[in-house]
Coordinates of C-alpha atoms and ligand atoms in Angstrom, one line a residue:
V37 CA 3.5 2.4 5.7
D38 CA 7.2 2.1 5.4
K39 CA 9.2 1.3 2.3
Q40 CA 9.8 -2.4 3.1
T41 CA 6.2 -3.1 3.7
S42 CA 5.1 -1.1 0.7
K43 CA 7.4 -3.2 -1.6
L44 CA 6.1 -6.4 -0.2
S45 CA 2.4 -5.5 -0.3
L46 CA 2.8 -4.1 -3.8
V47 CA 4.2 -7.3 -5.4
Y48 CA 1.2 -9.2 -4.0
I49 CA -1.3 -6.7 -5.4
L50 CA 0.4 -6.6 -8.8
V51 CA 0.3 -10.4 -9.2
A52 CA -3.3 -10.3 -8.1
F53 CA -4.3 -7.9 -10.9
I54 CA -2.2 -9.7 -13.6
A55 CA -4.1 -12.8 -12.7
F56 CA -7.4 -10.8 -12.7
G57 CA -6.6 -9.5 -16.2
V58 CA -5.9 -12.9 -17.7
A59 CA -8.9 -14.4 -15.9
A60 CA -11.1 -11.7 -17.4
I61 CA -10.0 -12.7 -21.0
A62 CA -10.8 -16.3 -20.2
G63 CA -14.2 -15.2 -18.8
L64 CA -15.1 -13.3 -22.0
L65 CA -14.1 -16.3 -24.2
Q66 CA -16.2 -18.8 -22.3
G67 CA -19.2 -16.5 -22.2
L68 CA -19.0 -16.1 -26.0
D69 CA -18.5 -19.8 -26.5
R70 CA -21.5 -20.8 -24.4
A71 CA -23.7 -18.3 -26.3
G72 CA -22.6 -19.9 -29.6
I73 CA -21.0 -16.6 -30.7
I74 CA -17.6 -18.2 -31.1
T75 CA -16.3 -21.7 -31.3
M76 CA -13.1 -22.7 -29.4
P77 CA -10.2 -23.8 -31.5
S78 CA -9.3 -27.5 -31.1
W79 CA -6.2 -26.6 -28.9
L80 CA -8.2 -24.7 -26.4
T81 CA -11.2 -26.3 -24.8
Y82 CA -14.2 -24.8 -22.9
Y83 CA -13.3 -26.7 -19.7
Q84 CA -9.7 -25.5 -20.0
I85 CA -10.6 -21.8 -20.1
L86 CA -13.3 -22.3 -17.5
T87 CA -10.7 -23.8 -15.1
A88 CA -8.3 -21.0 -15.9
H89 CA -11.0 -18.4 -15.2
G90 CA -12.1 -20.0 -11.9
V91 CA -8.6 -20.7 -10.6
L92 CA -7.1 -17.3 -11.6
M93 CA -10.1 -15.2 -10.5
G94 CA -11.4 -17.2 -7.5
L95 CA -8.1 -18.5 -6.0
I96 CA -5.2 -16.5 -7.3
F97 CA -6.5 -12.9 -7.6
T98 CA -8.3 -13.1 -4.3
T99 CA -5.6 -14.8 -2.2
F100 CA -2.7 -12.5 -3.5
F101 CA -4.9 -9.4 -3.1
I102 CA -6.0 -10.3 0.4
V103 CA -2.6 -11.2 1.8
G104 CA -1.1 -7.9 0.3
F105 CA -3.9 -5.8 1.6
L106 CA -3.8 -7.3 5.1
L107 CA 0.0 -7.0 5.4
A108 CA -0.2 -3.3 4.5
G109 CA -3.1 -2.7 6.9
I110 CA -1.5 -4.4 9.8
A111 CA 1.7 -2.3 9.3
R112 CA -0.5 0.9 9.0
T113 CA -2.3 0.3 12.3
S114 CA 0.7 -0.9 14.3
G115 CA 3.1 2.0 13.8
G116 CA 3.8 1.9 10.1
S117 CA 5.9 -1.2 9.7
L118 CA 5.8 -5.0 9.9
T119 CA 8.1 -6.8 12.4
P120 CA 11.3 -8.2 10.7
I121 CA 10.0 -11.8 11.1
A122 CA 6.7 -10.8 9.5
L123 CA 8.6 -9.3 6.5
K124 CA 10.6 -12.5 6.1
L125 CA 7.5 -14.7 6.3
G126 CA 5.7 -12.4 3.9
W127 CA 8.4 -12.7 1.3
S128 CA 8.7 -16.5 1.8
G129 CA 4.9 -16.8 1.5
Y130 CA 5.0 -14.8 -1.7
G131 CA 7.7 -17.1 -3.2
L132 CA 5.7 -20.2 -2.4
M133 CA 2.5 -18.7 -3.7
L134 CA 4.2 -17.6 -6.9
I135 CA 5.7 -21.1 -7.5
G136 CA 2.3 -22.6 -6.8
T137 CA 0.6 -20.2 -9.2
L138 CA 3.0 -21.0 -12.0
M139 CA 2.6 -24.7 -11.6
A140 CA -1.2 -24.4 -11.7
V141 CA -1.1 -22.1 -14.7
V142 CA 1.3 -24.3 -16.7
T143 CA -0.7 -27.4 -16.1
I144 CA -3.9 -25.7 -17.1
L145 CA -2.3 -24.3 -20.3
A146 CA -1.1 -27.8 -21.1
N147 CA -4.6 -29.1 -20.7
Q148 CA -3.4 -31.3 -17.9
A149 CA -5.7 -29.8 -15.3
S150 CA -9.1 -29.1 -16.8
V151 CA -10.8 -30.0 -13.6
L152 CA -12.4 -26.6 -12.8
Y153 CA -11.7 -24.6 -9.6
T154 CA -13.3 -27.1 -7.3
F155 CA -11.2 -30.0 -8.8
Y156 CA -13.8 -32.7 -7.9
A157 CA -12.6 -36.3 -8.1
P158 CA -13.0 -38.4 -10.2
M159 CA -11.9 -35.7 -12.6
K160 CA -8.1 -36.1 -12.4
A161 CA -5.4 -33.4 -13.0
S162 CA -1.7 -33.6 -13.3
P163 CA -0.2 -34.1 -9.8
Y164 CA 1.7 -30.9 -10.3
F165 CA -1.6 -28.9 -10.4
Y166 CA -2.5 -30.2 -7.0
I167 CA 1.0 -29.5 -5.7
G168 CA 0.7 -26.0 -7.1
A169 CA -2.6 -25.5 -5.4
A170 CA -1.2 -26.7 -2.1
L171 CA 1.8 -24.3 -2.4
L172 CA -0.6 -21.4 -3.0
V173 CA -2.4 -22.3 0.2
I174 CA 0.8 -23.0 2.2
G175 CA 2.3 -19.7 1.1
S176 CA -0.7 -17.8 2.3
W177 CA -0.4 -19.6 5.7
V178 CA 3.3 -18.6 6.0
A179 CA 2.4 -14.9 5.3
G180 CA -0.4 -15.3 7.8
W181 CA 2.0 -16.6 10.5
G182 CA 3.9 -13.3 10.0
M183 CA 0.6 -11.4 10.7
F184 CA 0.0 -13.5 13.9
S185 CA 3.6 -12.6 15.0
C186 CA 2.8 -8.8 14.5
Y187 CA -0.3 -9.3 16.6
R188 CA 1.6 -11.1 19.4
T189 CA 4.3 -8.4 19.4
W190 CA 1.6 -5.7 19.6
R191 CA -0.2 -7.3 22.4
R192 CA 3.0 -7.9 24.3
N193 CA 3.9 -4.2 24.0
H194 CA 0.4 -3.0 24.9
P195 CA -0.7 -5.1 27.9
G196 CA -4.4 -4.8 28.8
Q197 CA -5.3 -2.9 25.6
F198 CA -7.5 -4.0 22.7
S199 CA -5.5 -4.5 19.5
P200 CA -6.2 -2.1 16.6
L201 CA -9.4 -3.0 14.9
F202 CA -7.8 -3.6 11.5
M203 CA -5.3 -5.9 13.1
F204 CA -7.9 -7.8 15.0
T205 CA -10.1 -8.4 12.0
A206 CA -7.0 -9.4 9.9
V207 CA -6.1 -12.0 12.5
A208 CA -9.7 -13.2 12.5
T209 CA -9.7 -13.6 8.7
M210 CA -6.4 -15.4 8.7
A211 CA -7.4 -17.7 11.6
L212 CA -10.6 -18.6 9.7
W213 CA -8.5 -19.3 6.6
Q214 CA -5.9 -21.4 8.4
I215 CA -8.5 -23.5 10.2
C216 CA -10.6 -24.2 7.2
S217 CA -7.8 -24.8 4.7
L218 CA -6.7 -27.9 6.7
G219 CA -9.7 -29.6 5.0
V220 CA -8.4 -29.0 1.4
A221 CA -4.9 -29.7 2.5
A222 CA -6.0 -33.2 3.8
E223 CA -7.8 -33.8 0.5
V224 CA -4.9 -32.8 -1.7
V225 CA -2.1 -34.4 0.3
F226 CA -3.7 -37.7 1.4
Q227 CA -6.1 -38.3 -1.5
L228 CA -5.5 -36.4 -4.7
I229 CA -1.7 -36.3 -5.0
P230 CA -1.2 -40.0 -4.3
W231 CA -4.0 -40.9 -6.7
A232 CA -2.7 -38.5 -9.4
F233 CA 0.8 -40.0 -9.2
G234 CA -0.7 -43.5 -9.4
W235 CA 0.4 -44.5 -5.9
T236 CA -3.2 -45.4 -5.1
D237 CA -5.7 -46.5 -7.7
T238 CA -8.9 -45.5 -5.9
V239 CA -10.2 -42.4 -4.3
N240 CA -13.1 -42.0 -1.8
I241 CA -15.2 -39.5 -3.6
E242 CA -17.7 -38.6 -1.0
L243 CA -14.9 -38.0 1.5
S244 CA -13.0 -35.8 -1.0
R245 CA -16.0 -33.7 -1.7
T246 CA -16.7 -33.3 2.0
L247 CA -13.1 -32.3 2.7
F248 CA -13.3 -29.8 -0.2
W249 CA -16.5 -28.2 1.1
L250 CA -15.2 -28.1 4.7
F251 CA -12.8 -25.6 3.1
G252 CA -14.9 -24.3 0.3
H253 CA -17.6 -22.4 2.2
P254 CA -15.3 -20.7 4.6
L255 CA -13.2 -19.8 1.6
V256 CA -16.1 -17.5 0.5
Y257 CA -15.9 -15.8 3.9
F258 CA -12.1 -15.5 3.5
W259 CA -13.0 -13.5 0.4
L260 CA -15.8 -11.6 2.1
L261 CA -14.1 -10.6 5.4
P262 CA -11.5 -8.2 3.8
A263 CA -14.4 -6.5 2.1
Y264 CA -16.1 -6.2 5.5
M265 CA -12.9 -4.8 7.0
T266 CA -13.1 -2.1 4.3
W267 CA -16.8 -1.4 4.9
Y268 CA -16.4 -1.3 8.7
I269 CA -13.0 0.3 9.2
I270 CA -12.1 2.2 6.0
M271 CA -15.4 3.4 4.6
P272 CA -16.3 5.6 7.7
K273 CA -13.1 7.6 7.1
I274 CA -13.8 8.0 3.4
I275 CA -17.3 9.4 4.0
G276 CA -16.1 11.7 6.8
G277 CA -17.9 9.7 9.5
K278 CA -17.0 7.4 12.4
I279 CA -16.9 3.6 13.0
F280 CA -20.3 2.8 14.4
S281 CA -19.1 0.4 17.1
D282 CA -15.9 -1.3 18.0
S283 CA -17.6 -4.2 19.8
I284 CA -20.1 -4.9 16.9
T285 CA -17.3 -5.0 14.5
R286 CA -15.3 -7.5 16.6
L287 CA -18.4 -9.5 17.4
V288 CA -19.2 -9.9 13.7
F289 CA -15.8 -11.2 12.9
V290 CA -15.8 -13.6 15.9
I291 CA -19.1 -15.1 14.7
F292 CA -17.5 -15.7 11.2
V293 CA -14.6 -17.5 12.9
L294 CA -17.1 -19.7 14.8
L295 CA -19.6 -20.5 12.1
S296 CA -17.9 -20.3 8.7
T297 CA -16.7 -23.9 8.7
P298 CA -19.3 -26.2 10.2
I299 CA -21.7 -25.5 7.4
G300 CA -20.2 -27.0 4.2
F301 CA -22.9 -29.7 3.7
H302 CA -25.1 -26.9 2.3
H303 CA -23.1 -27.5 -0.9
Q304 CA -23.8 -31.2 -0.7
L305 CA -27.6 -31.2 0.1
M306 CA -28.3 -33.2 -3.0
E307 CA -25.7 -35.9 -2.2
P308 CA -27.1 -39.2 -1.0
G309 CA -24.1 -40.3 1.0
I310 CA -24.8 -37.9 3.9
D311 CA -27.5 -38.5 6.5
A312 CA -30.3 -35.9 6.6
K313 CA -29.7 -35.0 10.3
W314 CA -26.2 -33.8 9.5
K315 CA -27.5 -31.7 6.6
F316 CA -30.1 -30.2 8.9
L317 CA -27.4 -29.2 11.4
H318 CA -25.3 -27.6 8.7
V319 CA -28.3 -25.7 7.2
A320 CA -29.3 -24.4 10.7
L321 CA -25.8 -23.1 11.1
T322 CA -25.8 -21.7 7.6
L323 CA -28.9 -19.6 8.4
A324 CA -27.2 -18.5 11.6
I325 CA -24.2 -17.2 9.6
A326 CA -26.4 -14.9 7.7
I327 CA -27.0 -13.0 11.0
P328 CA -23.6 -11.2 11.1
S329 CA -24.3 -10.0 7.5
M330 CA -27.6 -8.7 8.6
I331 CA -25.9 -6.9 11.5
T332 CA -23.5 -5.5 8.9
A333 CA -26.4 -4.2 6.8
F334 CA -27.8 -2.4 9.8
T335 CA -24.4 -1.0 10.8
M336 CA -23.6 0.3 7.4
F337 CA -26.9 2.2 7.2
A338 CA -26.3 3.6 10.8
T339 CA -22.7 4.7 9.7
F340 CA -24.1 6.5 6.6
E341 CA -26.9 8.2 8.6
N342 CA -24.6 9.3 11.5
A343 CA -22.1 10.7 9.1
G344 CA -24.8 12.6 7.1
R345 CA -26.4 14.0 10.3
A346 CA -23.1 15.1 11.6
K347 CA -22.8 17.2 8.4
G348 CA -26.2 18.8 9.1
A349 CA -28.5 16.5 7.2
T350 CA -32.2 16.6 8.2
G351 CA -35.3 14.6 7.5
L352 CA -35.6 10.8 7.1
F353 CA -33.2 10.4 4.2
G354 CA -31.4 13.8 4.0
W355 CA -28.1 12.0 5.0
F356 CA -28.2 10.2 1.7
R357 CA -27.3 13.3 -0.2
K358 CA -24.4 14.1 2.1
L359 CA -22.6 10.9 1.0
P360 CA -19.5 11.6 -1.3
W361 CA -20.9 10.4 -4.6
R362 CA -18.1 11.9 -6.7
D363 CA -15.4 9.9 -4.8
A364 CA -14.7 6.6 -6.7
R365 CA -13.7 4.9 -3.4
F366 CA -17.1 5.4 -1.9
F367 CA -19.0 5.0 -5.2
S368 CA -17.5 1.5 -5.8
L369 CA -18.1 0.6 -2.1
F370 CA -21.8 1.6 -2.2
L371 CA -22.4 -0.4 -5.4
A372 CA -20.6 -3.3 -3.8
M373 CA -22.9 -3.2 -0.7
A374 CA -26.1 -2.6 -2.8
W375 CA -25.3 -5.8 -4.8
F376 CA -24.7 -7.7 -1.6
V377 CA -28.4 -7.4 -0.8
P378 CA -29.8 -9.6 -3.7
A379 CA -26.6 -11.7 -3.4
G380 CA -27.4 -12.5 0.3
I381 CA -31.0 -13.2 -0.5
G382 CA -29.8 -15.7 -3.1
G383 CA -27.6 -17.4 -0.6
I384 CA -30.4 -17.9 1.8
I385 CA -32.5 -19.3 -1.0
N386 CA -29.7 -21.8 -1.8
A387 CA -29.4 -22.8 1.8
S388 CA -33.0 -24.2 2.1
N389 CA -33.2 -27.8 1.2
Q390 CA -36.3 -27.6 -0.9
L391 CA -35.2 -24.6 -2.9
N392 CA -31.7 -26.1 -3.3
I393 CA -33.4 -29.0 -5.2
V394 CA -34.5 -26.4 -7.8
V395 CA -31.3 -24.5 -8.1
H396 CA -28.5 -26.9 -7.4
N397 CA -26.0 -27.5 -10.3
T398 CA -27.9 -25.0 -12.4
I399 CA -26.4 -21.8 -13.6
W400 CA -28.3 -19.9 -10.9
V401 CA -25.4 -20.8 -8.6
T402 CA -23.0 -19.2 -11.0
G403 CA -25.2 -16.1 -11.0
H404 CA -25.1 -16.2 -7.1
F405 CA -21.4 -16.2 -6.9
H406 CA -20.8 -13.6 -9.5
I407 CA -22.7 -11.1 -7.4
T408 CA -21.2 -12.2 -4.1
V409 CA -17.5 -12.6 -4.7
G410 CA -17.6 -11.3 -8.3
T411 CA -19.3 -8.0 -7.3
A412 CA -19.7 -7.2 -3.6
V413 CA -16.1 -8.4 -3.0
A414 CA -14.5 -7.5 -6.3
L415 CA -15.8 -3.9 -6.4
T416 CA -14.6 -3.5 -2.8
F417 CA -11.1 -4.7 -3.8
F418 CA -11.2 -2.2 -6.7
C419 CA -12.0 0.6 -4.2
V420 CA -9.0 -0.5 -2.1
S421 CA -6.7 -0.5 -5.1
Y422 CA -7.5 3.1 -5.9
W423 CA -5.9 4.4 -2.7
L424 CA -3.7 1.5 -1.5
I425 CA -1.5 1.3 -4.7
P426 CA -0.6 5.1 -4.8
H427 CA -0.1 4.9 -1.0
L428 CA 2.5 2.1 -1.6
T429 CA 4.2 3.7 -4.5
G430 CA 4.3 7.3 -3.3
R431 CA 1.8 8.6 -5.8
K432 CA -1.6 10.2 -5.8
M433 CA -5.1 9.2 -6.7
T434 CA -6.0 12.0 -9.2
R435 CA -9.4 13.3 -10.4
I436 CA -9.1 11.1 -13.5
V437 CA -8.9 8.0 -11.3
H438 CA -12.1 9.1 -9.5
D439 CA -13.9 9.6 -12.8
L440 CA -12.7 6.4 -14.5
G441 CA -13.1 4.5 -11.3
R442 CA -16.8 5.5 -11.1
L443 CA -17.2 4.6 -14.8
Q444 CA -15.6 1.3 -14.1
A445 CA -18.1 0.6 -11.3
V446 CA -21.0 1.6 -13.6
F447 CA -19.9 -0.7 -16.3
W448 CA -19.3 -3.5 -13.8
T449 CA -22.9 -3.0 -12.5
I450 CA -24.4 -3.0 -16.0
G451 CA -22.4 -6.1 -17.0
M452 CA -23.4 -7.9 -13.8
F453 CA -27.0 -6.9 -14.2
F454 CA -27.2 -8.6 -17.6
M455 CA -24.9 -11.5 -16.9
S456 CA -26.0 -12.5 -13.4
G457 CA -29.6 -11.6 -14.1
S458 CA -29.7 -13.9 -17.1
M459 CA -27.8 -16.6 -15.2
H460 CA -30.3 -16.6 -12.3
T461 CA -33.2 -16.7 -14.8
L462 CA -31.6 -19.5 -16.9
G463 CA -31.0 -21.5 -13.7
L464 CA -34.7 -21.3 -12.8
L465 CA -35.5 -22.5 -16.3
G466 CA -33.3 -25.5 -15.6
G467 CA -30.2 -24.5 -17.4
P468 CA -27.2 -26.4 -16.0
R469 CA -23.9 -24.8 -15.0
R470 CA -20.5 -25.8 -16.3
T471 CA -21.4 -27.4 -19.7
A472 CA -20.0 -26.7 -23.1
G473 CA -22.9 -28.6 -24.8
T474 CA -25.3 -25.7 -24.3
T475 CA -27.9 -26.9 -26.8
Y476 CA -27.8 -30.6 -25.9
F477 CA -27.8 -31.6 -29.6
D478 CA -30.4 -29.0 -30.5
N479 CA -32.9 -30.1 -27.9
P480 CA -35.9 -27.7 -28.2
T481 CA -35.9 -26.7 -24.5
A482 CA -32.2 -26.1 -24.5
L483 CA -32.6 -24.0 -27.7
S484 CA -35.2 -21.9 -26.1
W485 CA -32.6 -20.8 -23.5
M486 CA -30.2 -19.4 -26.1
P487 CA -31.5 -15.7 -25.9
W488 CA -30.5 -15.8 -22.2
H489 CA -27.1 -17.2 -23.0
K490 CA -26.7 -14.3 -25.5
L491 CA -27.7 -11.8 -22.8
T492 CA -25.1 -13.4 -20.5
A493 CA -22.4 -12.9 -23.2
L494 CA -23.5 -9.3 -23.5
G495 CA -23.0 -8.8 -19.8
G496 CA -19.7 -10.5 -20.1
A497 CA -18.6 -8.0 -22.8
F498 CA -19.4 -5.0 -20.4
L499 CA -17.5 -6.8 -17.7
F500 CA -14.6 -7.4 -19.9
F501 CA -14.4 -3.7 -20.8
A502 CA -14.7 -2.8 -17.1
A503 CA -12.0 -5.3 -16.2
M504 CA -9.5 -3.9 -18.7
L505 CA -10.3 -0.4 -17.4
Q506 CA -9.5 -1.6 -13.9
V507 CA -6.2 -3.2 -14.9
G508 CA -5.3 0.0 -16.7
L509 CA -6.1 2.0 -13.6
V510 CA -4.0 -0.3 -11.4
F511 CA -0.9 0.1 -13.7
Y512 CA -1.4 3.9 -14.0
L513 CA -1.6 4.2 -10.2
A514 CA 1.5 1.9 -9.7
F515 CA 3.8 3.5 -12.3
K516 CA 2.4 6.7 -13.9
A517 CA 0.2 8.7 -11.5
P518 CA 1.8 11.9 -10.2
K519 CA 4.1 11.6 -7.2
G520 CA 2.6 12.6 -3.9
E521 CA 1.1 11.3 -0.7
Q522 CA -2.1 9.2 -0.7
E523 CA -3.8 8.6 2.6
F524 CA -4.4 5.1 3.9
P525 CA -7.8 5.8 5.4
I526 CA -8.5 4.2 8.8
G527 CA -11.7 5.3 10.7
E528 CA -12.0 6.2 14.3
V529 CA -14.6 4.7 16.6
A530 CA -17.6 7.0 17.4
E531 CA -17.3 8.6 20.9
E532 CA -20.9 7.5 21.8
A533 CA -20.2 3.8 21.0
D534 CA -20.3 1.4 24.0
S535 CA -17.1 0.1 25.4
T536 CA -15.9 -3.3 24.2
P537 CA -16.2 -6.3 26.4
K538 CA -12.8 -7.9 27.1
I539 CA -14.0 -11.4 26.1
L540 CA -14.1 -10.4 22.4
E541 CA -10.3 -10.4 22.4
R542 CA -9.9 -13.9 24.0
W543 CA -8.8 -15.9 21.0
S544 CA -8.2 -19.1 23.0
I545 CA -11.9 -19.2 23.7
W546 CA -13.0 -18.5 20.1
V547 CA -10.6 -20.8 18.4
S548 CA -11.5 -23.6 20.8
V549 CA -15.3 -23.2 20.3
A550 CA -14.7 -23.1 16.5
V551 CA -12.8 -26.4 16.6
I552 CA -15.4 -28.0 18.8
L553 CA -18.2 -26.9 16.4
I554 CA -16.2 -28.4 13.5
V555 CA -15.7 -31.7 15.3
V556 CA -19.4 -31.9 16.2
A557 CA -20.5 -31.0 12.6
Y558 CA -18.0 -33.1 10.7
G559 CA -16.5 -35.7 13.1
Y560 CA -19.0 -38.5 12.8
P561 CA -19.9 -38.0 9.1
I562 CA -16.2 -38.1 8.1
L563 CA -15.5 -41.2 10.3
D564 CA -18.5 -42.8 8.7
M565 CA -17.3 -42.0 5.2
I566 CA -13.9 -43.5 6.0
Q567 CA -15.2 -46.7 7.7
N568 CA -18.4 -47.5 5.9
S569 CA -17.7 -46.7 2.2
P570 CA -18.2 -50.3 0.8
P571 CA -15.5 -51.6 -1.5
G572 CA -16.6 -51.0 -5.1
A573 CA -19.2 -48.4 -4.1
P574 CA -19.4 -45.3 -6.2
G575 CA -16.6 -43.1 -5.0
E576 CA -14.6 -46.0 -3.7
K577 CA -13.4 -47.7 -6.8
T578 CA -13.1 -47.9 -10.6
W579 CA -12.4 -44.4 -11.7
Ligands
HAS261 FE1 -22.9 -18.6 -1.3 C1 -22.9 -21.4 -3.3 C2 -25.4 -20.0 0.6 C3 -22.8 -15.9 0.9 C4 -20.0 -17.6 -2.7 N1 -21.7 -19.3 -2.8 C5 -21.8 -20.5 -3.5 C6 -20.8 -20.6 -4.4 C7 -19.9 -19.5 -4.2 C8 -20.5 -18.7 -3.2 C9 -18.6 -19.3 -4.9 O1 -26.6 -22.8 1.0 C10 -20.6 -21.7 -5.5 C11 -19.7 -22.8 -5.1 C12 -19.6 -23.8 -6.2 O2 -18.8 -23.6 -7.2 O3 -20.4 -24.8 -6.2 N2 -23.9 -18.0 0.4 C13 -24.9 -18.8 1.0 C14 -25.4 -18.0 2.2 C15 -24.7 -16.9 2.2 C16 -23.8 -16.9 1.1 C17 -26.5 -18.4 3.1 N3 -21.7 -17.0 -1.0 C18 -21.8 -16.0 -0.1 C19 -20.7 -15.1 -0.2 C20 -19.9 -15.6 -1.2 C21 -20.5 -16.8 -1.7 C22 -20.5 -13.9 0.7 C23 -18.6 -15.0 -1.7 C24 -18.0 -14.0 -1.3 N4 -23.9 -20.4 -1.4 C25 -24.9 -20.8 -0.5 C26 -25.3 -22.1 -0.8 C27 -24.6 -22.5 -1.9 C28 -23.7 -21.4 -2.3 C29 -26.3 -23.0 -0.1 C30 -24.6 -23.9 -2.6 C31 -25.5 -23.9 -3.8 C32 -25.5 -25.2 -4.5 O4 -26.5 -25.9 -4.5 O5 -24.5 -25.5 -5.2 C33 -24.8 -15.8 3.3 O6 -23.6 -15.5 3.9 C34 -25.4 -14.5 2.7 C35 -25.7 -13.5 3.8 C36 -25.9 -12.1 3.3 C37 -26.8 -11.2 3.6 C38 -26.8 -9.8 2.9 C39 -26.6 -8.7 3.9 C40 -26.4 -7.4 3.1 C41 -25.5 -6.5 3.3 C42 -25.5 -5.3 2.4 C43 -25.9 -4.0 3.1 C44 -26.1 -2.9 2.0 C45 -26.0 -1.6 2.2 C46 -26.2 -0.7 1.0 C47 -25.8 -1.0 3.5 C48 -27.9 -11.5 4.6 C49 -24.5 -6.5 4.4 C50 -27.7 -0.8 0.7 C51 -28.0 0.0 -0.5 C52 -29.2 -0.2 -1.2 C53 -29.5 0.5 -2.4 C54 -30.2 -1.2 -0.7

């Protein structure tokens, strides 16, 4: 990609990894604190570092990385550069996101925002934390508008053609993000900011949680889809194969745009304020949204197998040996995918009402999201960093990066095995998430959980080492690796793939259907929450 895009994309990616490094330190500290191995000093509380970890890792690392990656990929697949307007919007978005990040970090450091990354009311933060969070989201919208403008320009200049696959999937990811983040924007602007400034003295809690989760579940697909873009479009090139099917790729992303949002009640199954029939609808749609991931699992195996057979592999699994195991880019991706199998199974368990009763608010859920976003997505982002950063800085990914990158992925896997494995187990034993009082004043049951907490901390130590290695690799690739040219890999579609139906590129249809589904799934429940929340009822008053 050209120099201007490289500069823009690089600043996003560097901020992402600085946030990631700080978040990793916070993660280690909280794991050791929960296991009783260290005690927090009086000026730094468990909830403060838990908030720092969640916000920096889950919101800041991911959002900066995704915007930087998507901007570079759009430029790469549309002739090497962004349109002037996209560059302007990209820089404006970056500025807003940076200001928002600083506001959030300062308020967390001042212990004025220890409200965790979901910032549920009635926990109240400084209004400047909410404004910071809003700026982070608005900044990413602004950068996204630049991406939409590139897409429009491309379509105008290539009438009747399908847009490049990377561009199409980037637009889908950003469309999903902009639709769903209207929920959290409404919560923050109309409920939390006025309440935090003291302009209103009550907050409707059920409504605030509902608006949060209207955004919160699609947020996880905003994290996942750039990983899927890498699996579908970039991985085939890395393994010397072809993209299995253009239409399957587009279809999967369209399904995510349609179904990611009207499913948020699966986070609120245990809340009494929502009628069971609405929960049923959301659960049915949740199970439907596992389907594009199952299609992805099938497509990945097909891509591996076709690539291996094209290289002469024979027998049922001969293709497996033809995969480039010494290439850190592929190695990290494969582990990411392998982790997504148990992660997805866990998600489907969470989604069923009866099983959710067992796991909800236990540390099982923390185990679930550490292997989804924390492994399947994070390892994929690490893979991208190994070639994208040198591509942007005019350097090369050297053998040492391949070796250390693979070591990084192995340490990440060992760490997650211990950490997430013990979190899942602890959850089934009843261990709650998000509590500093791990032993409940030496309650015998809670004390019997301590070995699992220690194992969690052991996993955390491995992860911390892997995270520091990753940050080291990022800075080496950005500033120290030898000068040269590093390829931005983009796969080609297999010749034997079916042609793509035109309807898949009709955004007016898909966005309209997505909005209709959201209105059907949320319209009445939200209206009911606004109109029928009795004065003085929990959530309406007195906090
Ligand atoms: Fe989830 C809670 C349901 C996917 C993240 N989830 C969370 C939270 C987060 C999160 C952050 O229904 C906690 C929020 C909080 O703080 O309270 N989740 C699901 C379901 C899916 C799912 C049904 N989650 C994700 C992804 C995330 C993520 C992806 C981040 C990126 N989740 C829930 C529910 C809750 C929840 C409930 C609420 C729990 C509660 O009570 O609080 C599905 O999308 C999963 C579908 C996935 C699959 C897997 C397909 C496998 C593939 C890999 C192929 C592998 C290959 C290599 C080719 C069906 C594509 C193979 C190699 C080998 C060696 C085998």
